[in-house]
Amino acid sequence: MSSNSSLTTMKRTVEQLKLEASVERIKVSQAAADLQQYCLQNASKDALLVGVPAGSNPFREPRSCALL
Amino acid sequence: MGEMEQMKKEAETLKTQIEAARKAANDTDMASAASGVAPAPRVQLKTRKTLKGHLAKIYAMHWSTDNRLMVSASQDGKLLIWDSHSGNKVNAVPLKSSWVMTCAYAPSGNLVASGGLDNMCTVYNLKTPVIKTVKELDAHTGYLSCTRFLSDTEILTASGDTTCALWDLETGKQKTVFLNHVGDCMCLSLSPDMNSFVSGACDSLAKLWDIRDGQCKQTFQGHTSDINAISFFPSGNAIITGSDDCACKMYDLRADQEVICYQDAALNSGVTSLALSLSGRLIFAGYDDFNCNIWDSLKGEKVGVLSGHDNRVSCTGVPPDGMCVCTGSWDSFLKIWN
């Protein structure tokens, strides 16, 4: 690798680092609170968390009722 | 001081700056912050369907947006389209190359894509009277590890050539190439708002990319080996990664750092795949040890396990309505659990 292209690569690395350094960060406590809120607000719709009633489970064979 | 020396010094300074800023934002850890949250119930799911049909290892699967159909890819050289409710195969797509590593279902349900060691992403139309190949996307110089449709006209790919790319399906050409990883790209996940995506690579880093301007916006470190699996948290504010270092991690995008690590001293198998439940509370992670472990995403605790495969779990997926989880394995079977 010529010294010119190493320099170009290094310049690109520095530019990328400058971009990533400029990100505005929020506190982890706030991030955690928002994630918790999302989970809790959507918990009741989460079938894998709350379960699926047997009768309305599309992956289970329906139990047939014979009306005589 | 030479220009090169100056640049190296500047790079080091910037890295130190980033670490300091992250540390300053690190006022707590997720598990402590979640101490007031009720624990997730012990999750005991049953196998509702075992899908038999592939004749060799399954490498990938992807749900259709209709919550019912799904596509799976196996090194038997086929893509199979399944009706998960009945367990029946509705279509079979023979592949030119059997070394397939990924597959995807377009949101419209009209198209599927696959790719692997042929370095190409092939797109098929399921709606023509006979399934037709509509495009062969050929520009990567390494294997295709992952692909996802944005629509019927745009698709994203991740490759062993260390790049990701956005393709125009009408021209078959790359619109944008995402360059920054220094290791094979192994996985990608599209953000819920479709403006960005994240990629995981063998350089043990996860990167966030802006789809439209092609820039890498953020880089997440912490893993000590290849990242094989990645997924956005449903709110779009965090990502979960799974690695050969046997751990999964959650990184929050706005805090720009790792916020929780999902690991267990007893677990010493790599993570191959992962999927989140609808609320994001549960993480289903497939491992090389034939199991799929279920983690409480907020508390970092293992809350269940899906055992039943006789070989590595290579892929997992939860449909958009969250009604079940599908696991695919090197044992050639797919299982649907809820």
XYZ file of N, CA, C and O in Angstrom, chain A residues 3 6-7 10-21 23-36 38-40 42-43 45-50 52 56-61, chain B residues 3-4 7-8 10-11 14 18 21 24-25 27-28 30 33-34 37 41 48-49 84-85 180 215-219 233-235 250 252 254-256 277-279 281-282 284 322-324 336 338:
376
model
N 2.187 5.091 0.487
C 2.002 5.957 1.657
C 0.845 6.909 1.424
O 0.197 7.357 2.359
N -2.421 5.149 2.366
C -2.543 4.978 3.828
C -2.992 6.283 4.430
O -3.786 6.305 5.369
N -2.474 7.387 3.888
C -2.819 8.709 4.395
C -4.300 8.982 4.144
O -5.010 9.484 5.023
N -6.323 7.003 6.502
C -6.240 7.594 7.838
C -7.120 8.833 7.928
O -7.819 9.043 8.922
N -7.113 9.640 6.857
C -7.941 10.865 6.841
C -9.404 10.490 6.949
O -10.176 11.132 7.670
N -9.784 9.420 6.228
C -11.184 8.970 6.255
C -11.561 8.480 7.647
O -12.669 8.740 8.116
N -10.605 7.780 8.280
C -10.845 7.283 9.660
C -11.091 8.450 10.599
O -12.014 8.425 11.415
N -10.267 9.492 10.471
C -10.405 10.669 11.335
C -11.747 11.358 11.092
O -12.445 11.732 12.033
N -12.141 11.496 9.806
C -13.431 12.128 9.483
C -14.583 11.338 10.085
O -15.534 11.910 10.621
N -14.494 10.001 9.966
C -15.547 9.140 10.511
C -15.632 9.295 12.029
O -16.727 9.405 12.589
N -14.463 9.325 12.685
C -14.444 9.482 14.147
C -15.031 10.824 14.557
O -15.743 10.924 15.563
N -14.747 11.879 13.762
C -15.297 13.208 14.081
C -16.815 13.161 14.033
O -17.503 13.708 14.903
N -17.350 12.468 12.997
C -18.802 12.341 12.845
C -19.396 11.610 14.042
O -20.395 12.048 14.623
N -18.766 10.489 14.417
C -19.302 9.688 15.521
C -19.155 10.401 16.858
O -19.989 10.232 17.749
N -18.110 11.225 16.991
C -17.900 11.946 18.249
C -18.969 13.013 18.440
O -19.328 13.358 19.571
N -22.127 12.927 17.931
C -23.472 12.436 18.284
C -23.906 13.004 19.631
O -23.111 13.073 20.563
N -25.189 13.422 19.721
C -25.696 13.908 21.010
C -26.211 12.717 21.800
O -27.059 11.979 21.302
N -25.698 12.545 22.990
C -26.059 11.369 23.778
C -27.013 11.694 24.910
O -26.890 12.732 25.548
N -27.966 10.792 25.152
C -28.842 10.955 26.326
C -28.317 10.022 27.415
O -27.537 9.126 27.148
N -28.768 10.249 28.629
C -28.299 9.430 29.751
C -28.909 8.030 29.669
O -30.057 7.875 29.219
N -28.172 7.046 30.102
C -28.644 5.656 30.102
C -29.920 5.522 30.927
O -30.817 4.765 30.573
N -30.029 6.297 32.004
C -31.243 6.218 32.843
C -32.472 6.609 32.035
O -33.534 5.994 32.164
N -32.340 7.609 31.166
C -33.478 8.020 30.348
C -33.765 6.970 29.269
O -34.917 6.634 29.011
N -32.683 6.457 28.667
C -32.840 5.425 27.641
C -33.554 4.209 28.235
O -34.473 3.654 27.631
N -33.124 3.821 29.438
C -33.713 2.654 30.111
C -35.192 2.894 30.393
O -36.031 2.015 30.165
N -35.514 4.090 30.872
C -36.912 4.412 31.188
C -37.777 4.324 29.941
O -38.885 3.776 29.978
N -37.278 4.835 28.810
C -38.055 4.794 27.569
C -38.256 3.370 27.077
O -39.332 3.013 26.591
N -37.225 2.537 27.188
C -37.339 1.141 26.757
C -38.342 0.398 27.633
O -39.175 -0.366 27.140
N -38.275 0.648 28.945
C -39.213 -0.002 29.873
C -40.641 0.397 29.538
O -41.542 -0.430 29.491
N -41.883 1.390 26.720
C -42.329 0.759 25.482
C -42.767 -0.688 25.732
O -43.820 -1.123 25.287
N -41.944 -1.427 26.486
C -42.264 -2.832 26.791
C -43.580 -2.945 27.541
O -44.441 -3.758 27.220
N -43.735 -2.095 28.560
C -44.921 -2.194 29.407
C -46.180 -1.776 28.658
O -47.229 -2.402 28.781
N -46.776 -2.149 25.561
C -47.125 -3.130 24.527
C -47.246 -4.560 25.050
O -47.516 -5.471 24.288
N -47.041 -4.737 26.338
C -47.046 -6.081 26.931
C -48.341 -6.854 26.678
O -48.311 -8.044 26.374
N -50.299 -6.845 24.274
C -50.476 -7.304 22.895
C -49.450 -8.373 22.517
O -49.476 -8.906 21.418
N -48.529 -8.660 23.441
C -47.418 -9.568 23.135
C -47.805 -11.011 23.462
O -47.694 -11.448 24.605
N -48.257 -11.750 22.444
C -48.772 -13.105 22.647
C -47.748 -14.051 23.269
O -48.100 -14.964 24.008
N -46.480 -13.833 22.982
C -45.458 -14.740 23.509
C -45.220 -14.490 24.992
O -44.696 -15.329 25.711
N -45.625 -13.289 25.460
C -45.452 -12.927 26.864
C -46.677 -13.321 27.686
O -46.570 -13.888 28.763
N -47.867 -12.995 27.140
C -49.094 -13.196 27.917
C -49.829 -14.472 27.557
O -50.734 -14.874 28.270
N -51.567 -17.225 24.412
C -52.644 -17.191 23.412
C -53.733 -18.143 23.889
O -53.444 -19.301 24.163
N -58.165 -19.505 20.149
C -57.835 -18.548 19.084
C -56.375 -18.646 18.658
O -55.799 -17.692 18.166
N -55.758 -19.802 18.828
C -54.371 -19.994 18.418
C -54.344 -20.535 16.998
O -54.705 -21.697 16.774
N -53.929 -19.730 16.001
C -54.002 -20.185 14.609
C -53.073 -21.363 14.306
O -53.237 -22.025 13.289
N -52.128 -21.652 15.208
C -51.178 -22.723 14.970
C -51.592 -24.040 15.617
O -50.936 -25.052 15.468
N -52.724 -23.993 16.345
C -53.202 -25.222 16.983
C -54.377 -25.745 16.211
O -55.188 -24.968 15.708
N -54.528 -27.064 16.178
C -55.692 -27.653 15.525
C -56.921 -27.203 16.296
O -56.942 -27.302 17.513
N 2.470 14.191 8.691
C 1.007 14.290 8.609
C 0.354 13.016 9.148
O -0.657 13.061 9.845
N 0.973 11.862 8.832
C 0.439 10.576 9.276
C 0.408 10.508 10.801
O -0.583 10.115 11.396
N -2.360 12.660 12.136
C -3.679 12.039 11.967
C -3.894 10.959 13.018
O -4.974 10.857 13.599
N -2.845 10.158 13.273
C -2.969 9.064 14.261
C -3.279 9.637 15.628
O -4.112 9.104 16.372
N -4.716 12.507 16.229
C -6.066 13.064 16.219
C -7.087 11.945 16.401
O -8.065 12.100 17.149
N -6.845 10.800 15.742
C -7.747 9.652 15.861
C -7.820 9.173 17.307
O -8.903 8.908 17.833
N -9.839 11.576 19.408
C -11.278 11.454 19.156
C -11.835 10.219 19.843
O -12.928 10.263 20.423
N -14.817 10.129 22.609
C -16.045 9.339 22.494
C -16.248 8.497 23.751
O -17.344 8.449 24.309
N -17.380 10.685 26.617
C -18.769 11.130 26.475
C -19.727 9.991 26.816
O -20.774 10.199 27.445
N -19.799 9.545 30.549
C -20.562 10.609 31.208
C -22.058 10.331 31.138
O -22.814 10.700 32.042
N -22.494 9.670 30.051
C -23.920 9.367 29.909
C -24.296 8.110 30.681
O -25.471 7.800 30.863
N -25.036 6.785 33.578
C -25.360 7.083 34.984
C -26.018 5.906 35.693
O -26.310 5.968 36.882
N -26.316 4.837 34.965
C -26.889 3.638 35.595
C -26.750 2.481 34.622
O -26.285 2.675 33.501
N -28.970 -0.892 32.851
C -30.353 -1.266 32.579
C -30.955 -2.163 33.646
O -32.112 -1.994 34.024
N -31.839 -0.223 36.634
C -32.946 0.668 36.297
C -34.258 -0.107 36.209
O -35.330 0.458 36.414
N -34.170 -1.402 35.913
C -35.381 -2.219 35.764
C -35.747 -2.950 37.049
O -36.620 -3.817 37.053
N -39.356 -3.053 37.778
C -40.249 -3.674 36.795
C -40.528 -5.111 37.219
O -39.614 -5.826 37.621
N -42.825 -13.366 33.149
C -43.206 -14.694 33.619
C -42.270 -15.741 33.030
O -41.648 -15.498 31.991
N -45.865 -26.072 18.145
C -47.209 -26.241 17.593
C -47.145 -26.904 16.228
O -48.090 -27.550 15.801
N -46.053 -26.686 15.523
C -45.875 -27.264 14.188
C -44.389 -27.599 14.000
O -43.533 -26.851 14.458
N -47.739 -21.425 7.499
C -47.448 -21.843 8.876
C -48.689 -22.319 9.623
O -48.584 -23.038 10.610
N -49.892 -21.924 9.168
C -51.099 -22.348 9.885
C -51.385 -23.817 9.621
O -51.744 -24.564 10.529
N -17.389 0.706 5.674
C -16.739 1.102 6.924
C -16.276 -0.095 7.746
O -15.326 0.014 8.503
N -24.033 7.135 4.967
C -23.034 7.338 6.025
C -23.212 6.387 7.204
O -24.342 6.094 7.589
N -22.071 6.005 7.772
C -22.105 5.281 9.040
C -22.242 6.351 10.118
O -21.403 7.239 10.230
N -23.328 6.307 10.897
C -23.589 7.350 11.885
C -23.027 7.017 13.256
O -22.672 7.901 14.021
N -23.055 5.736 13.598
C -22.592 5.333 14.924
C -21.984 3.944 14.839
O -22.392 3.136 13.992
N -21.001 3.687 15.717
C -20.357 2.372 15.787
C -20.444 1.875 17.217
O -20.206 2.635 18.158
N -34.742 -3.113 18.221
C -35.789 -3.164 19.221
C -36.990 -2.473 18.571
O -36.808 -1.501 17.819
N -38.240 -2.957 18.822
C -39.384 -2.412 18.072
C -39.604 -0.908 18.159
O -40.184 -0.326 17.255
N -39.124 -0.240 19.204
C -39.306 1.212 19.286
C -38.353 1.943 18.339
O -38.527 3.136 18.085
N -27.478 -5.447 24.245
C -28.371 -4.400 23.777
C -27.572 -3.099 23.777
O -26.898 -2.786 24.765
N -28.148 1.016 23.189
C -29.154 2.044 22.980
C -28.581 3.070 21.998
O -27.457 3.531 22.164
N -29.578 6.198 21.323
C -29.491 7.591 21.760
C -28.461 7.779 22.863
O -27.901 8.866 22.997
N -28.184 6.708 23.638
C -27.129 6.797 24.657
C -25.780 6.432 24.023
O -24.737 6.597 24.643
N -25.838 5.908 22.801
C -24.650 5.559 22.026
C -23.730 4.561 22.739
O -22.514 4.671 22.725
N -39.745 -10.488 20.678
C -41.198 -10.581 20.731
C -41.769 -9.201 20.409
O -41.032 -8.214 20.383
N -43.067 -9.115 20.210
C -43.704 -7.878 19.739
C -43.416 -6.655 20.606
O -43.182 -5.558 20.103
N -43.407 -6.823 21.928
C -43.191 -5.675 22.818
C -41.706 -5.405 23.034
O -41.338 -4.413 23.653
N -39.904 -7.254 24.906
C -39.537 -7.741 26.240
C -38.750 -9.045 26.192
O -37.895 -9.308 27.029
N -39.081 -9.909 25.217
C -38.410 -11.204 25.139
C -37.468 -11.269 23.942
O -37.812 -10.828 22.844
N -35.414 -14.017 21.715
C -35.238 -15.432 21.411
C -33.900 -15.549 20.688
O -33.739 -15.027 19.585
N -46.507 -10.970 16.178
C -45.968 -11.516 17.425
C -46.625 -12.774 17.950
O -46.435 -13.134 19.111
N -47.396 -13.473 17.103
C -48.188 -14.605 17.609
C -47.404 -15.884 17.884
O -47.953 -16.825 18.479
N -46.169 -15.966 17.401
C -45.399 -17.191 17.613
C -43.932 -16.878 17.369
O -43.590 -15.745 17.020
N -42.522 -24.189 14.928
C -43.303 -23.008 15.302
C -43.707 -23.210 16.755
O -44.246 -24.269 17.118
N -45.531 -21.467 20.398
C -46.162 -20.392 21.175
C -46.829 -20.954 22.423
O -46.689 -22.158 22.677
